[in-house]
Amino acid sequence: MTRKLLLPLLLAAGLAALPAAHAADDAWVLRFGAHVVDPKSDNGRLAGLKTSIDSDVKPSISLEYLITPNWGVDVLGALPFKHEVKLAGQKAATTKQLPPTLGVNYHFLPDAKVSPFVGVGLNYTRFFDSKGRGLLDGARVKIDDSWGAAAHAGLDVQLAPKWIFTADVRWIDIESDVRVNGARVGKAKVDPWVYGLSFGYRF
């Protein structure tokens, strides 16, 4: 079974395993903030050259549905992130990406002022507006979209009965084939850590 089929099935199984919902516990949390997508330091090789991808920060939004006080399902979105790609230390391309992520979270202390949580999920990253620069100036660059697993952890801090402050971190599995002028030149291994701060409103 391919990874593209396995990951959605695993997430579906996790959702099905959640406890039954209780109407009195249902709640939504809408969060606004900013996240940094920080690719790992070794991003593989393209055309035989060591590849590096820089970080970017953008405003973000997430919506979490609390099935029970402990269990929640959330989706993360953001404005497009822009990254510079270097080959052997030289600028070679730029690209933009959107990485919506769906996950299941477990909140350890939902009634406490400070509540840690962990989660797992599924990420889809769409790359677009990829352009050759520097070494590849004028070349047609295409980066394939990616499906991958995601892990999530963070802290909710209650500021008021309806307001919370959240600090969180995610690890996302992002690996994509790269093509230059139609020819595959390798796989970019992005696998970023994603750090975020946000304010949330519970309703």
PDB file of C-alpha atoms in Angstrom:
ATOM      1  CA  MET A   1       0.000   0.000   0.000  1.00  0.00           C
ATOM      2  CA  THR A   2       1.415   3.397  -0.969  1.00  0.00           C
ATOM      3  CA  ARG A   3       2.005   6.147   1.574  1.00  0.00           C
ATOM      4  CA  LYS A   4      -0.639   8.324  -0.102  1.00  0.00           C
ATOM      5  CA  LEU A   5      -3.270   5.666   0.627  1.00  0.00           C
ATOM      6  CA  LEU A   6      -1.947   4.561   4.025  1.00  0.00           C
ATOM      7  CA  LEU A   7      -1.860   7.963   5.723  1.00  0.00           C
ATOM      8  CA  PRO A   8      -5.516   8.919   5.081  1.00  0.00           C
ATOM      9  CA  LEU A   9      -6.577   5.463   6.286  1.00  0.00           C
ATOM     10  CA  LEU A  10      -4.568   5.845   9.500  1.00  0.00           C
ATOM     11  CA  LEU A  11      -6.079   9.253  10.177  1.00  0.00           C
ATOM     12  CA  ALA A  12      -9.584   7.946   9.502  1.00  0.00           C
ATOM     13  CA  ALA A  13      -8.971   5.085  11.915  1.00  0.00           C
ATOM     14  CA  GLY A  14      -7.811   7.544  14.576  1.00  0.00           C
ATOM     15  CA  LEU A  15     -10.936   9.661  14.150  1.00  0.00           C
ATOM     16  CA  ALA A  16     -13.143   6.602  14.385  1.00  0.00           C
ATOM     17  CA  ALA A  17     -11.414   5.578  17.629  1.00  0.00           C
ATOM     18  CA  LEU A  18     -12.242   8.850  19.409  1.00  0.00           C
ATOM     19  CA  PRO A  19     -14.726   8.668  22.278  1.00  0.00           C
ATOM     20  CA  ALA A  20     -18.362   9.338  21.453  1.00  0.00           C
ATOM     21  CA  ALA A  21     -19.247  13.024  21.525  1.00  0.00           C
ATOM     22  CA  HIS A  22     -21.199  14.532  24.430  1.00  0.00           C
ATOM     23  CA  ALA A  23     -23.365  17.490  23.469  1.00  0.00           C
ATOM     24  CA  ALA A  24     -22.587  19.425  26.667  1.00  0.00           C
ATOM     25  CA  ASP A  25     -18.845  19.252  25.933  1.00  0.00           C
ATOM     26  CA  ASP A  26     -18.939  20.381  22.307  1.00  0.00           C
ATOM     27  CA  ALA A  27     -16.981  23.555  21.591  1.00  0.00           C
ATOM     28  CA  TRP A  28     -15.068  25.279  18.828  1.00  0.00           C
ATOM     29  CA  VAL A  29     -11.763  27.124  19.187  1.00  0.00           C
ATOM     30  CA  LEU A  30     -10.763  29.625  16.484  1.00  0.00           C
ATOM     31  CA  ARG A  31      -7.095  30.659  16.621  1.00  0.00           C
ATOM     32  CA  PHE A  32      -5.304  33.507  14.825  1.00  0.00           C
ATOM     33  CA  GLY A  33      -1.536  33.905  14.954  1.00  0.00           C
ATOM     34  CA  ALA A  34       1.661  33.312  13.013  1.00  0.00           C
ATOM     35  CA  HIS A  35       3.718  30.232  12.171  1.00  0.00           C
ATOM     36  CA  VAL A  36       7.299  29.737  11.016  1.00  0.00           C
ATOM     37  CA  VAL A  37       8.028  26.933   8.547  1.00  0.00           C
ATOM     38  CA  ASP A  38      11.647  25.952   9.243  1.00  0.00           C
ATOM     39  CA  PRO A  39      12.913  23.208   6.872  1.00  0.00           C
ATOM     40  CA  LYS A  40      15.483  20.764   8.228  1.00  0.00           C
ATOM     41  CA  SER A  41      19.147  21.561   7.578  1.00  0.00           C
ATOM     42  CA  ASP A  42      19.842  18.762   5.059  1.00  0.00           C
ATOM     43  CA  ASN A  43      17.323  18.954   2.220  1.00  0.00           C
ATOM     44  CA  GLY A  44      18.810  16.259  -0.017  1.00  0.00           C
ATOM     45  CA  ARG A  45      20.478  16.627  -3.400  1.00  0.00           C
ATOM     46  CA  LEU A  46      19.186  18.056  -6.668  1.00  0.00           C
ATOM     47  CA  ALA A  47      21.180  17.471  -9.841  1.00  0.00           C
ATOM     48  CA  GLY A  48      23.907  16.048  -7.583  1.00  0.00           C
ATOM     49  CA  LEU A  49      24.258  19.278  -5.619  1.00  0.00           C
ATOM     50  CA  LYS A  50      23.577  19.747  -1.896  1.00  0.00           C
ATOM     51  CA  THR A  51      20.249  21.511  -1.450  1.00  0.00           C
ATOM     52  CA  SER A  52      19.130  23.982   1.226  1.00  0.00           C
ATOM     53  CA  ILE A  53      15.725  25.619   1.700  1.00  0.00           C
ATOM     54  CA  ASP A  54      15.237  28.715   3.842  1.00  0.00           C
ATOM     55  CA  SER A  55      12.536  29.472   6.443  1.00  0.00           C
ATOM     56  CA  ASP A  56       9.536  31.778   6.239  1.00  0.00           C
ATOM     57  CA  VAL A  57       6.885  33.148   8.616  1.00  0.00           C
ATOM     58  CA  LYS A  58       3.282  33.977   7.750  1.00  0.00           C
ATOM     59  CA  PRO A  59      -0.039  34.727   9.498  1.00  0.00           C
ATOM     60  CA  SER A  60      -1.981  31.564  10.278  1.00  0.00           C
ATOM     61  CA  ILE A  61      -5.442  30.432  11.291  1.00  0.00           C
ATOM     62  CA  SER A  62      -6.719  27.199  12.804  1.00  0.00           C
ATOM     63  CA  LEU A  63     -10.091  25.815  13.812  1.00  0.00           C
ATOM     64  CA  GLU A  64     -10.470  23.054  16.397  1.00  0.00           C
ATOM     65  CA  TYR A  65     -13.631  21.147  17.229  1.00  0.00           C
ATOM     66  CA  LEU A  66     -13.577  19.725  20.747  1.00  0.00           C
ATOM     67  CA  ILE A  67     -15.495  16.465  20.621  1.00  0.00           C
ATOM     68  CA  THR A  68     -14.943  16.090  24.373  1.00  0.00           C
ATOM     69  CA  PRO A  69     -12.913  18.300  26.748  1.00  0.00           C
ATOM     70  CA  ASN A  70      -9.868  16.082  26.039  1.00  0.00           C
ATOM     71  CA  TRP A  71     -10.229  15.206  22.349  1.00  0.00           C
ATOM     72  CA  GLY A  72     -10.238  17.672  19.458  1.00  0.00           C
ATOM     73  CA  VAL A  73     -10.002  17.679  15.669  1.00  0.00           C
ATOM     74  CA  ASP A  74      -8.261  20.664  14.102  1.00  0.00           C
ATOM     75  CA  VAL A  75      -7.270  22.070  10.742  1.00  0.00           C
ATOM     76  CA  LEU A  76      -4.388  24.522  10.223  1.00  0.00           C
ATOM     77  CA  GLY A  77      -4.150  27.013   7.370  1.00  0.00           C
ATOM     78  CA  ALA A  78      -1.971  30.031   6.555  1.00  0.00           C
ATOM     79  CA  LEU A  79      -1.078  32.570   3.902  1.00  0.00           C
ATOM     80  CA  PRO A  80       1.351  31.114   1.325  1.00  0.00           C
ATOM     81  CA  PHE A  81       4.896  30.583   2.568  1.00  0.00           C
ATOM     82  CA  LYS A  82       7.753  31.563   0.233  1.00  0.00           C
ATOM     83  CA  HIS A  83      11.112  29.765   0.234  1.00  0.00           C
ATOM     84  CA  GLU A  84      14.442  30.247  -1.474  1.00  0.00           C
ATOM     85  CA  VAL A  85      16.165  27.110  -2.746  1.00  0.00           C
ATOM     86  CA  LYS A  86      19.960  27.002  -2.936  1.00  0.00           C
ATOM     87  CA  LEU A  87      22.207  24.480  -4.695  1.00  0.00           C
ATOM     88  CA  ALA A  88      25.743  24.195  -3.313  1.00  0.00           C
ATOM     89  CA  GLY A  89      25.132  27.485  -1.487  1.00  0.00           C
ATOM     90  CA  GLN A  90      24.052  29.371  -4.623  1.00  0.00           C
ATOM     91  CA  LYS A  91      20.532  30.700  -5.185  1.00  0.00           C
ATOM     92  CA  ALA A  92      18.740  28.480  -7.704  1.00  0.00           C
ATOM     93  CA  ALA A  93      14.978  28.899  -7.315  1.00  0.00           C
ATOM     94  CA  THR A  94      12.087  30.315  -5.312  1.00  0.00           C
ATOM     95  CA  THR A  95       8.775  28.640  -4.581  1.00  0.00           C
ATOM     96  CA  LYS A  96       5.561  29.198  -2.668  1.00  0.00           C
ATOM     97  CA  GLN A  97       3.582  26.597  -0.759  1.00  0.00           C
ATOM     98  CA  LEU A  98       0.371  26.085   1.186  1.00  0.00           C
ATOM     99  CA  PRO A  99       0.500  23.314   3.833  1.00  0.00           C
ATOM    100  CA  PRO A 100      -3.042  22.687   5.203  1.00  0.00           C
ATOM    101  CA  THR A 101      -2.880  20.102   8.003  1.00  0.00           C
ATOM    102  CA  LEU A 102      -5.707  18.076   9.554  1.00  0.00           C
ATOM    103  CA  GLY A 103      -5.094  16.484  12.937  1.00  0.00           C
ATOM    104  CA  VAL A 104      -6.432  14.882  16.106  1.00  0.00           C
ATOM    105  CA  ASN A 105      -5.313  16.387  19.444  1.00  0.00           C
ATOM    106  CA  TYR A 106      -5.414  15.111  23.019  1.00  0.00           C
ATOM    107  CA  HIS A 107      -5.601  17.808  25.746  1.00  0.00           C
ATOM    108  CA  PHE A 108      -4.199  16.500  29.022  1.00  0.00           C
ATOM    109  CA  LEU A 109      -5.661  19.103  31.431  1.00  0.00           C
ATOM    110  CA  PRO A 110      -8.576  20.785  29.646  1.00  0.00           C
ATOM    111  CA  ASP A 111      -9.886  22.513  32.796  1.00  0.00           C
ATOM    112  CA  ALA A 112      -6.503  23.819  33.989  1.00  0.00           C
ATOM    113  CA  LYS A 113      -5.111  27.300  33.367  1.00  0.00           C
ATOM    114  CA  VAL A 114      -2.207  25.715  31.473  1.00  0.00           C
ATOM    115  CA  SER A 115      -3.123  22.667  29.383  1.00  0.00           C
ATOM    116  CA  PRO A 116      -0.536  20.735  27.311  1.00  0.00           C
ATOM    117  CA  PHE A 117      -1.632  18.749  24.269  1.00  0.00           C
ATOM    118  CA  VAL A 118      -0.244  16.357  21.664  1.00  0.00           C
ATOM    119  CA  GLY A 119      -1.599  15.294  18.307  1.00  0.00           C
ATOM    120  CA  VAL A 120      -1.102  13.435  15.042  1.00  0.00           C
ATOM    121  CA  GLY A 121      -2.393  14.252  11.599  1.00  0.00           C
ATOM    122  CA  LEU A 122      -2.144  14.400   7.841  1.00  0.00           C
ATOM    123  CA  ASN A 123      -0.573  17.162   5.753  1.00  0.00           C
ATOM    124  CA  TYR A 124      -1.066  18.130   2.112  1.00  0.00           C
ATOM    125  CA  THR A 125       1.437  20.647   0.744  1.00  0.00           C
ATOM    126  CA  ARG A 126       0.800  22.352  -2.574  1.00  0.00           C
ATOM    127  CA  PHE A 127       3.809  24.008  -4.232  1.00  0.00           C
ATOM    128  CA  PHE A 128       3.181  26.741  -6.805  1.00  0.00           C
ATOM    129  CA  ASP A 129       4.774  29.743  -8.486  1.00  0.00           C
ATOM    130  CA  SER A 130       8.152  27.975  -8.577  1.00  0.00           C
ATOM    131  CA  LYS A 131      10.722  29.947 -10.571  1.00  0.00           C
ATOM    132  CA  GLY A 132      14.349  29.485 -11.575  1.00  0.00           C
ATOM    133  CA  ARG A 133      16.688  32.099 -10.101  1.00  0.00           C
ATOM    134  CA  GLY A 134      20.456  32.566 -10.051  1.00  0.00           C
ATOM    135  CA  LEU A 135      21.962  29.265 -11.227  1.00  0.00           C
ATOM    136  CA  LEU A 136      18.641  28.292 -12.848  1.00  0.00           C
ATOM    137  CA  ASP A 137      17.588  31.727 -14.049  1.00  0.00           C
ATOM    138  CA  GLY A 138      15.147  31.318 -16.943  1.00  0.00           C
ATOM    139  CA  ALA A 139      14.629  27.578 -16.352  1.00  0.00           C
ATOM    140  CA  ARG A 140      11.179  26.031 -15.770  1.00  0.00           C
ATOM    141  CA  VAL A 141      11.081  24.664 -12.228  1.00  0.00           C
ATOM    142  CA  LYS A 142       8.277  22.444 -10.953  1.00  0.00           C
ATOM    143  CA  ILE A 143       7.954  20.970  -7.455  1.00  0.00           C
ATOM    144  CA  ASP A 144       5.392  18.211  -7.007  1.00  0.00           C
ATOM    145  CA  ASP A 145       2.764  18.400  -4.289  1.00  0.00           C
ATOM    146  CA  SER A 146       3.281  16.298  -1.160  1.00  0.00           C
ATOM    147  CA  TRP A 147       1.218  14.131   1.217  1.00  0.00           C
ATOM    148  CA  GLY A 148       2.730  13.271   4.578  1.00  0.00           C
ATOM    149  CA  ALA A 149       2.247  12.595   8.281  1.00  0.00           C
ATOM    150  CA  ALA A 150       2.327  15.346  10.907  1.00  0.00           C
ATOM    151  CA  ALA A 151       2.980  15.417  14.659  1.00  0.00           C
ATOM    152  CA  HIS A 152       1.760  18.200  16.941  1.00  0.00           C
ATOM    153  CA  ALA A 153       2.425  19.403  20.513  1.00  0.00           C
ATOM    154  CA  GLY A 154       1.764  22.582  22.431  1.00  0.00           C
ATOM    155  CA  LEU A 155       0.339  24.493  25.391  1.00  0.00           C
ATOM    156  CA  ASP A 156      -2.945  26.329  25.843  1.00  0.00           C
ATOM    157  CA  VAL A 157      -2.910  29.119  28.441  1.00  0.00           C
ATOM    158  CA  GLN A 158      -6.305  30.394  29.583  1.00  0.00           C
ATOM    159  CA  LEU A 159      -6.408  34.208  29.548  1.00  0.00           C
ATOM    160  CA  ALA A 160     -10.142  34.629  30.205  1.00  0.00           C
ATOM    161  CA  PRO A 161     -13.204  32.327  30.167  1.00  0.00           C
ATOM    162  CA  LYS A 162     -13.385  32.505  26.340  1.00  0.00           C
ATOM    163  CA  TRP A 163      -9.831  33.477  25.395  1.00  0.00           C
ATOM    164  CA  ILE A 164      -6.656  31.370  25.262  1.00  0.00           C
ATOM    165  CA  PHE A 165      -3.051  31.825  24.183  1.00  0.00           C
ATOM    166  CA  THR A 166      -1.441  28.902  22.357  1.00  0.00           C
ATOM    167  CA  ALA A 167       2.202  28.043  21.674  1.00  0.00           C
ATOM    168  CA  ASP A 168       2.668  25.000  19.476  1.00  0.00           C
ATOM    169  CA  VAL A 169       5.116  23.090  17.313  1.00  0.00           C
ATOM    170  CA  ARG A 170       4.548  20.628  14.490  1.00  0.00           C
ATOM    171  CA  TRP A 171       6.783  18.295  12.544  1.00  0.00           C
ATOM    172  CA  ILE A 172       5.602  17.630   8.998  1.00  0.00           C
ATOM    173  CA  ASP A 173       6.799  15.009   6.510  1.00  0.00           C
ATOM    174  CA  ILE A 174       7.216  16.899   3.208  1.00  0.00           C
ATOM    175  CA  GLU A 175       9.174  15.315   0.350  1.00  0.00           C
ATOM    176  CA  SER A 176       8.666  16.321  -3.281  1.00  0.00           C
ATOM    177  CA  ASP A 177      10.110  15.485  -6.680  1.00  0.00           C
ATOM    178  CA  VAL A 178      11.702  18.472  -8.438  1.00  0.00           C
ATOM    179  CA  ARG A 179      11.777  18.938 -12.211  1.00  0.00           C
ATOM    180  CA  VAL A 180      13.789  21.421 -14.246  1.00  0.00           C
ATOM    181  CA  ASN A 181      12.681  21.967 -17.850  1.00  0.00           C
ATOM    182  CA  GLY A 182      10.615  18.785 -17.539  1.00  0.00           C
ATOM    183  CA  ALA A 183      13.454  16.519 -16.353  1.00  0.00           C
ATOM    184  CA  ARG A 184      13.432  15.108 -12.809  1.00  0.00           C
ATOM    185  CA  VAL A 185      16.567  16.271 -10.969  1.00  0.00           C
ATOM    186  CA  GLY A 186      15.915  14.745  -7.537  1.00  0.00           C
ATOM    187  CA  LYS A 187      13.754  14.902  -4.432  1.00  0.00           C
ATOM    188  CA  ALA A 188      13.584  17.861  -2.067  1.00  0.00           C
ATOM    189  CA  LYS A 189      13.356  16.674   1.534  1.00  0.00           C
ATOM    190  CA  VAL A 190      11.799  19.604   3.367  1.00  0.00           C
ATOM    191  CA  ASP A 191      10.544  17.871   6.578  1.00  0.00           C
ATOM    192  CA  PRO A 192      10.100  21.163   8.469  1.00  0.00           C
ATOM    193  CA  TRP A 193       9.474  22.071  12.074  1.00  0.00           C
ATOM    194  CA  VAL A 194       6.590  24.528  12.233  1.00  0.00           C
ATOM    195  CA  TYR A 195       6.531  26.876  15.251  1.00  0.00           C
ATOM    196  CA  GLY A 196       3.520  28.993  16.118  1.00  0.00           C
ATOM    197  CA  LEU A 197       1.999  31.498  18.532  1.00  0.00           C
ATOM    198  CA  SER A 198      -1.686  32.350  18.447  1.00  0.00           C
ATOM    199  CA  PHE A 199      -4.672  33.730  20.311  1.00  0.00           C
ATOM    200  CA  GLY A 200      -7.820  31.645  20.395  1.00  0.00           C
ATOM    201  CA  TYR A 201     -11.497  32.299  21.055  1.00  0.00           C
ATOM    202  CA  ARG A 202     -13.708  29.481  22.303  1.00  0.00           C
ATOM    203  CA  PHE A 203     -17.347  29.359  21.255  1.00  0.00           C
TER     204      PHE A 203
END
